[in-house]
Structures are given as structure tokens and as C-alpha cells.
CSV table of C-alpha atoms and ligand atoms in Angstrom, one decimal:
chain,number,residue,atom,x,y,z
M,567,MET,CA,-12.6,-19.3,-0.1
M,568,SER,CA,-9.7,-17.2,-0.1
M,569,PHE,CA,-8.2,-16.3,3.2
M,570,ILE,CA,-7.5,-12.4,3.3
M,571,VAL,CA,-5.4,-10.2,5.6
M,572,ALA,CA,-5.7,-6.5,5.3
M,573,ILE,CA,-3.2,-4.1,6.7
M,574,ASP,CA,-3.9,-0.4,6.5
M,575,GLY,CA,-2.1,2.6,8.0
M,576,PRO,CA,-0.6,5.9,7.1
M,577,ALA,CA,2.6,6.1,4.8
M,578,GLY,CA,5.9,5.1,6.8
M,579,THR,CA,4.5,2.7,9.4
M,580,GLY,CA,6.4,-0.2,7.9
M,581,LYS,CA,3.3,-1.7,6.3
M,582,GLY,CA,5.2,-2.7,3.3
M,583,THR,CA,8.0,-4.4,5.1
M,584,ILE,CA,6.1,-6.3,7.5
M,585,THR,CA,3.7,-7.5,4.7
M,586,GLU,CA,6.6,-8.8,2.6
M,587,ILE,CA,8.2,-10.8,5.5
M,588,ILE,CA,4.8,-12.2,6.7
M,589,SER,CA,3.9,-13.1,2.9
M,590,LYS,CA,7.0,-15.3,2.8
M,591,LYS,CA,6.6,-16.9,6.2
M,592,LEU,CA,3.1,-17.9,5.6
M,593,ASN,CA,3.0,-18.3,1.9
M,594,LEU,CA,0.6,-15.4,1.2
M,595,VAL,CA,0.5,-13.5,-2.1
M,596,ASN,CA,1.7,-10.0,-1.3
M,597,ILE,CA,-0.2,-7.0,-2.7
M,598,GLY,CA,1.0,-3.6,-2.0
M,599,THR,CA,-1.7,-1.5,-3.3
M,600,GLY,CA,0.2,1.8,-2.9
M,601,SER,CA,2.3,0.6,-5.8
M,602,ALA,CA,-0.7,0.3,-7.9
M,603,TYR,CA,-1.4,4.1,-7.5
M,604,ARG,CA,2.1,4.9,-7.8
M,605,CYS,CA,2.1,3.0,-11.2
M,606,VAL,CA,-0.8,5.1,-12.5
M,607,ALA,CA,1.2,8.2,-11.3
M,608,LEU,CA,4.2,7.0,-13.1
M,609,ALA,CA,2.3,6.3,-16.3
M,610,ALA,CA,0.8,9.7,-16.2
M,611,ILE,CA,4.5,11.3,-15.7
M,612,GLU,CA,5.9,9.2,-18.6
M,613,ASN,CA,3.1,10.2,-21.0
M,614,ASN,CA,3.4,13.9,-20.2
M,615,ILE,CA,-0.1,14.0,-18.7
M,616,ASN,CA,-1.0,16.9,-16.3
M,617,ILE,CA,-1.6,15.4,-12.9
M,618,ASP,CA,-4.8,17.7,-12.7
M,619,ASP,CA,-6.0,16.5,-16.0
M,620,THR,CA,-8.3,13.8,-14.5
M,621,GLU,CA,-10.1,12.7,-17.8
M,622,LYS,CA,-6.7,11.9,-19.4
M,623,ILE,CA,-5.5,10.0,-16.4
M,624,VAL,CA,-8.8,7.9,-16.4
M,625,ASP,CA,-8.3,7.4,-20.2
M,626,LEU,CA,-4.8,6.1,-19.3
M,627,LEU,CA,-6.1,3.2,-17.1
M,628,ASP,CA,-7.2,1.5,-20.2
M,629,LYS,CA,-3.8,1.4,-21.8
M,630,ILE,CA,-1.7,0.3,-18.8
M,631,LYS,CA,-1.0,-3.1,-17.4
M,632,ILE,CA,0.1,-3.5,-13.7
M,633,GLU,CA,1.3,-7.0,-12.7
M,634,PHE,CA,2.5,-8.1,-9.1
M,635,LYS,CA,5.3,-10.8,-9.4
M,636,LYS,CA,7.4,-12.7,-7.1
M,637,ILE,CA,10.9,-13.3,-8.6
M,638,ASN,CA,13.7,-14.8,-6.9
M,639,ASP,CA,11.8,-14.3,-3.6
M,640,LYS,CA,11.4,-10.6,-4.3
M,641,ASP,CA,8.1,-8.9,-4.8
M,642,LEU,CA,8.3,-6.9,-7.9
M,643,ILE,CA,5.8,-4.7,-9.6
M,644,PHE,CA,5.6,-4.3,-13.5
M,645,LEU,CA,4.1,-1.5,-15.6
M,646,ASN,CA,3.3,-2.5,-19.1
M,647,GLY,CA,5.9,-5.3,-18.9
M,648,LYS,CA,8.6,-3.1,-17.3
M,649,ASP,CA,10.1,-3.8,-13.7
M,650,VAL,CA,9.4,-0.5,-12.1
M,651,THR,CA,9.7,-1.5,-8.4
M,652,LYS,CA,12.6,1.0,-7.5
M,653,ARG,CA,11.4,3.7,-10.0
M,654,LEU,CA,7.9,4.0,-7.8
M,655,ARG,CA,9.7,5.4,-4.9
M,656,GLU,CA,11.3,8.3,-6.7
M,657,LYS,CA,10.4,11.7,-5.7
M,658,ASP,CA,8.4,12.7,-8.7
M,659,VAL,CA,6.1,9.8,-8.2
M,660,SER,CA,5.8,10.2,-4.4
M,661,THR,CA,4.6,13.8,-4.7
M,662,THR,CA,2.1,13.1,-7.6
M,663,VAL,CA,0.5,9.8,-6.2
M,664,SER,CA,-1.7,11.5,-3.6
M,665,LYS,CA,-3.4,13.4,-6.4
M,666,VAL,CA,-4.0,10.3,-8.6
M,667,SER,CA,-5.3,8.4,-5.6
M,668,LEU,CA,-8.2,11.2,-5.1
M,669,ILE,CA,-9.7,10.3,-8.5
M,670,LYS,CA,-12.7,8.1,-8.1
M,671,ASP,CA,-12.5,6.2,-11.3
M,672,VAL,CA,-8.9,5.4,-10.5
M,673,ARG,CA,-9.9,3.9,-7.3
M,674,PHE,CA,-12.6,1.9,-8.6
M,675,LYS,CA,-10.4,0.5,-11.6
M,676,LEU,CA,-7.9,-0.3,-9.1
M,677,THR,CA,-10.2,-1.9,-6.4
M,678,ASP,CA,-11.4,-4.3,-9.2
M,679,ILE,CA,-7.8,-5.4,-10.0
M,680,PHE,CA,-7.0,-5.9,-6.2
M,681,LYS,CA,-10.3,-7.8,-5.7
M,682,LYS,CA,-9.2,-10.3,-8.7
M,683,GLN,CA,-5.9,-10.9,-7.1
M,684,ALA,CA,-7.7,-12.6,-4.1
M,685,GLU,CA,-10.2,-14.6,-6.4
M,686,THR,CA,-8.4,-17.8,-6.2
M,687,ARG,CA,-5.5,-17.2,-3.9
M,688,ASP,CA,-4.8,-16.1,-0.2
M,689,VAL,CA,-3.2,-12.9,0.0
M,690,ILE,CA,-2.1,-10.3,2.4
M,691,MET,CA,-2.7,-6.9,1.1
M,692,GLU,CA,-1.4,-3.5,2.3
M,693,GLY,CA,-2.7,0.0,1.8
M,694,ARG,CA,-5.2,2.5,3.2
M,695,ASP,CA,-8.6,1.2,2.5
M,696,ILE,CA,-8.2,-2.6,2.5
M,697,GLY,CA,-10.2,-3.2,5.4
M,698,THR,CA,-13.0,-0.8,4.9
M,699,CYS,CA,-13.5,-0.6,1.1
M,700,VAL,CA,-11.7,-3.3,-0.8
M,701,PHE,CA,-12.3,-6.3,1.6
M,702,PRO,CA,-14.6,-5.3,4.3
M,703,ASN,CA,-15.0,-9.0,4.9
M,704,ALA,CA,-11.3,-9.6,5.2
M,705,ASP,CA,-10.5,-12.5,7.7
M,706,VAL,CA,-8.0,-10.5,9.7
M,707,LYS,CA,-7.9,-6.6,9.9
M,708,ILE,CA,-4.9,-4.8,11.1
M,709,PHE,CA,-4.4,-1.2,11.4
M,710,LEU,CA,-0.8,-0.2,11.7
M,711,ASP,CA,0.0,3.3,13.1
M,712,ALA,CA,3.3,4.9,14.2
M,713,SER,CA,4.3,8.6,15.3
M,714,LEU,CA,5.1,11.3,12.6
M,715,ASP,CA,8.7,11.5,13.8
M,716,GLU,CA,9.1,7.7,13.7
M,717,ARG,CA,7.4,7.6,10.3
M,718,ILE,CA,9.9,10.4,8.7
M,719,ARG,CA,13.0,8.5,10.4
M,720,ARG,CA,12.0,5.3,8.7
M,721,ARG,CA,11.2,7.0,5.4
M,722,VAL,CA,14.8,8.8,5.5
M,723,LYS,CA,16.3,5.3,6.2
M,724,GLN,CA,14.3,3.7,3.5
M,725,ASN,CA,15.4,6.4,0.9
M,726,GLU,CA,19.0,6.1,1.9
M,727,GLU,CA,18.9,2.3,1.2
M,728,LEU,CA,17.1,2.8,-2.2
M,729,GLY,CA,19.7,5.8,-3.1
M,730,ILE,CA,16.7,8.3,-3.4
M,731,ASP,CA,17.9,11.8,-2.9
M,732,MET,CA,15.1,13.6,-0.9
M,733,SER,CA,15.8,16.4,2.0
M,734,LEU,CA,14.5,15.9,5.4
M,735,GLN,CA,12.1,18.9,4.7
M,736,GLU,CA,10.8,17.4,1.6
M,737,ILE,CA,10.2,14.1,3.2
M,738,GLU,CA,8.3,15.7,6.1
M,739,GLU,CA,6.2,18.1,3.8
M,740,ASN,CA,5.4,15.0,1.5
M,741,MET,CA,4.3,12.8,4.7
M,742,ARG,CA,2.1,15.6,6.0
M,743,GLN,CA,0.5,16.3,2.7
M,744,ARG,CA,0.0,12.6,2.0
M,745,ASP,CA,-1.5,12.0,5.6
M,746,TYR,CA,-4.0,15.0,4.9
M,747,ASP,CA,-5.0,13.5,1.5
M,748,ASP,CA,-5.3,10.2,2.7
M,749,LYS,CA,-7.6,11.0,5.7
M,750,THR,CA,-9.7,13.8,3.8
M,751,ARG,CA,-10.4,12.2,0.4
M,752,GLU,CA,-14.1,11.4,-0.5
M,753,PHE,CA,-13.6,7.7,-1.6
M,754,GLY,CA,-11.3,5.4,0.3
M,755,ALA,CA,-10.0,7.5,2.9
M,756,LEU,CA,-7.7,6.4,5.5
M,757,LYS,CA,-9.8,5.2,8.3
M,758,GLN,CA,-9.6,2.3,10.9
M,759,ALA,CA,-12.2,-0.3,10.3
M,760,ASP,CA,-14.3,-1.0,13.3
M,761,ASP,CA,-13.2,-4.6,13.5
M,762,ALA,CA,-9.5,-3.8,12.8
M,763,ILE,CA,-6.8,-4.6,15.5
M,764,TYR,CA,-4.9,-1.6,16.1
M,765,ILE,CA,-1.1,-1.7,16.5
M,766,ASP,CA,1.2,1.3,17.2
M,767,SER,CA,4.6,0.3,15.9
M,768,SER,CA,6.6,3.4,17.1
M,769,ASP,CA,8.5,1.5,19.9
M,770,LEU,CA,8.4,-1.8,18.3
M,771,SER,CA,10.9,-3.7,16.0
M,772,ILE,CA,10.0,-5.2,12.8
M,773,ASP,CA,10.1,-8.7,14.2
M,774,GLU,CA,7.9,-7.6,17.1
M,775,VAL,CA,5.4,-6.3,14.7
M,776,VAL,CA,5.5,-9.3,12.4
M,777,ASN,CA,5.2,-11.8,15.4
M,778,LYS,CA,2.3,-9.9,16.6
M,779,VAL,CA,0.4,-9.9,13.3
M,780,ILE,CA,1.4,-13.7,12.8
M,781,ASP,CA,-0.1,-14.6,16.3
M,782,ILE,CA,-3.4,-12.8,15.3
M,783,ILE,CA,-3.4,-14.6,11.8
M,784,ASN,CA,-2.9,-18.0,13.5
M,785,VAL,CA,-5.6,-17.3,16.2
M,786,LYS,CA,-8.0,-16.6,13.2
M,787,LYS,CA,-7.0,-19.5,11.2
M,788,GLU,CA,-7.7,-22.0,14.5
M,789,LYS,CA,-11.0,-20.2,14.9
M,790,ILE,CA,-12.0,-20.8,11.2
M,791,LYS,CA,-10.8,-24.6,11.6
M,792,ARG,CA,-13.1,-25.2,14.6
M,793,GLU,CA,-16.2,-23.6,12.9
D,2173,DC,O1,1.8,2.9,0.6
D,2173,DC,P1,2.4,3.8,-0.4
D,2173,DC,O2,3.2,5.0,0.1
D,2173,DC,O3,3.3,3.4,-1.5
D,2173,DC,O4,1.2,4.6,-1.0
D,2173,DC,C1,1.1,5.5,-2.3
D,2173,DC,C2,0.0,6.4,-2.3
D,2173,DC,O5,-1.2,5.6,-2.7
D,2173,DC,C3,-0.5,7.2,-0.9
D,2173,DC,O6,-0.2,8.5,-1.1
D,2173,DC,C4,-1.9,6.9,-0.7
D,2173,DC,C5,-2.3,5.9,-2.1
D,2173,DC,N1,-3.0,4.8,-1.5
D,2173,DC,C6,-4.3,4.8,-1.7
D,2173,DC,O7,-4.9,5.9,-1.9
D,2173,DC,N2,-5.2,3.6,-1.4
D,2173,DC,C7,-4.4,2.4,-1.2
D,2173,DC,N3,-5.1,1.4,-0.9
D,2173,DC,C8,-3.0,2.4,-0.9
D,2173,DC,C9,-2.3,3.7,-1.4
């Protein structure tokens, strides 16, 4: 049986960063599910498909291949064989991905892909609905949160590091819109699972969050050993 860690929470809470660090420390396969939704949005953009054309986007799903790979200790994501890790963070993808993630068939298809990733390997998976829909029986569930101001500040810093040009206003609007879409969609809405542990990272350093989560994982592993 695979060991599964589910990390959910809104955009900009540091899920991606802490998941990557923990995956290396504990040798877990790191699956950033938001990147998969971003791949579908990017494929739609590249194929000139209108983001409101649900039927065409669903058809596209059969033509795209999404792969999660670790190369030189870096987690990379490939769309049809091409490394799109950085491209997925660009403005056009960030502003269209919410709509793509509302489409029921997109969610079902990607959820299947995510489940397959954990069939034979221990994973740490981050997203919005991992502890509620993708792996309701995950061994460890964390709901990572932070204040809106702090999340915007982090996204500004991340964009600077990646060389992505987005104004503060654009970042804030995008974040508010995605919060709204994430919380109100019909399937896979962002919601804390009843058995998830809540962590507010607003005033915590990355190391502090990482250590908290690792402690929780270790306690669970010990418990499984004793059973
Ligand atoms: O975590 P992120 O910002 O890369 O996620 C991109 C988008 O994908 C986000 O707007 C919500 C969506 N998403 C989702 O609907 N379900 C998930 N499990 C992960 C992300």
C-alpha cells in the first residue's frame, strides 16, 4: 500500500515550495496537481481553443500527455514531451486555468491520472481537492492557509524570481478570482477535509512549515508501524 500525503489550500500559501522540500527529504514522489490543470489551459491556448468551448477542451484531453519528472533533483512537468514548468506560471495560463478547472470532465480525467501516480509509489500531492476527492483515505491530510495579503506578497516574490511580469493589481485580482472559483465550483471545490490538520502559514517560515508537516508525517508513520 502506498503512503499518501495530501496538501490542500488556496493559491499562494506555499504548498508547492514546501511539498517540493518534503518530497526530497522524505523521498516521496511530488505531484503538483495545479500544474496538470495548467497544462490543460496551456494546451487550449496553444491550440487556439476558446476557453469557454468546453467540448473542444474535453476533446483535447485525449490528445495531450502530461508527465511529472524529477531531473537533476528538480521537479519538472512535461506537456507532450516538452518541459513547460516555467511556461505554466505565465500570465495567460494563470488567468485561464480557473475556467479549465471548473470543467467536470477535465477534473475526472485528471483525478484518474493523479490516482495512477500513487498506485505503486509513496506520494506527496498538493492541490485543492486532494484530501476530499482524489484521496479521501490519504494517510496524512494538511490544509495549508495564509492571509490574502501574505499570499499576494509571496506571489509577487515568486513572479520576480521567475521573471514573470504581472502588476500588483493583476496579481491581486487573479488571486481573488481564483479563490472565488476554487471555493464555489460544483466539483472538487476547495474545502478543508474533516480529518485534515489546519496550518496557518502567514507568520511561519518555510522551514517552520516543513518541520511541522514532517513531524505530523512521522507521527503517522510510527502509528502505522505499531498497528
Ligand atoms: O496550485 P496552482 O495555482 O498551480 O493551481 C492552478 C489552478 O488549478 C487553480 O486555479 C485551481 C486549479 N486546481 C484545481 O482545481 N484542483 C487542484 N487539485 C489543483 C489545482
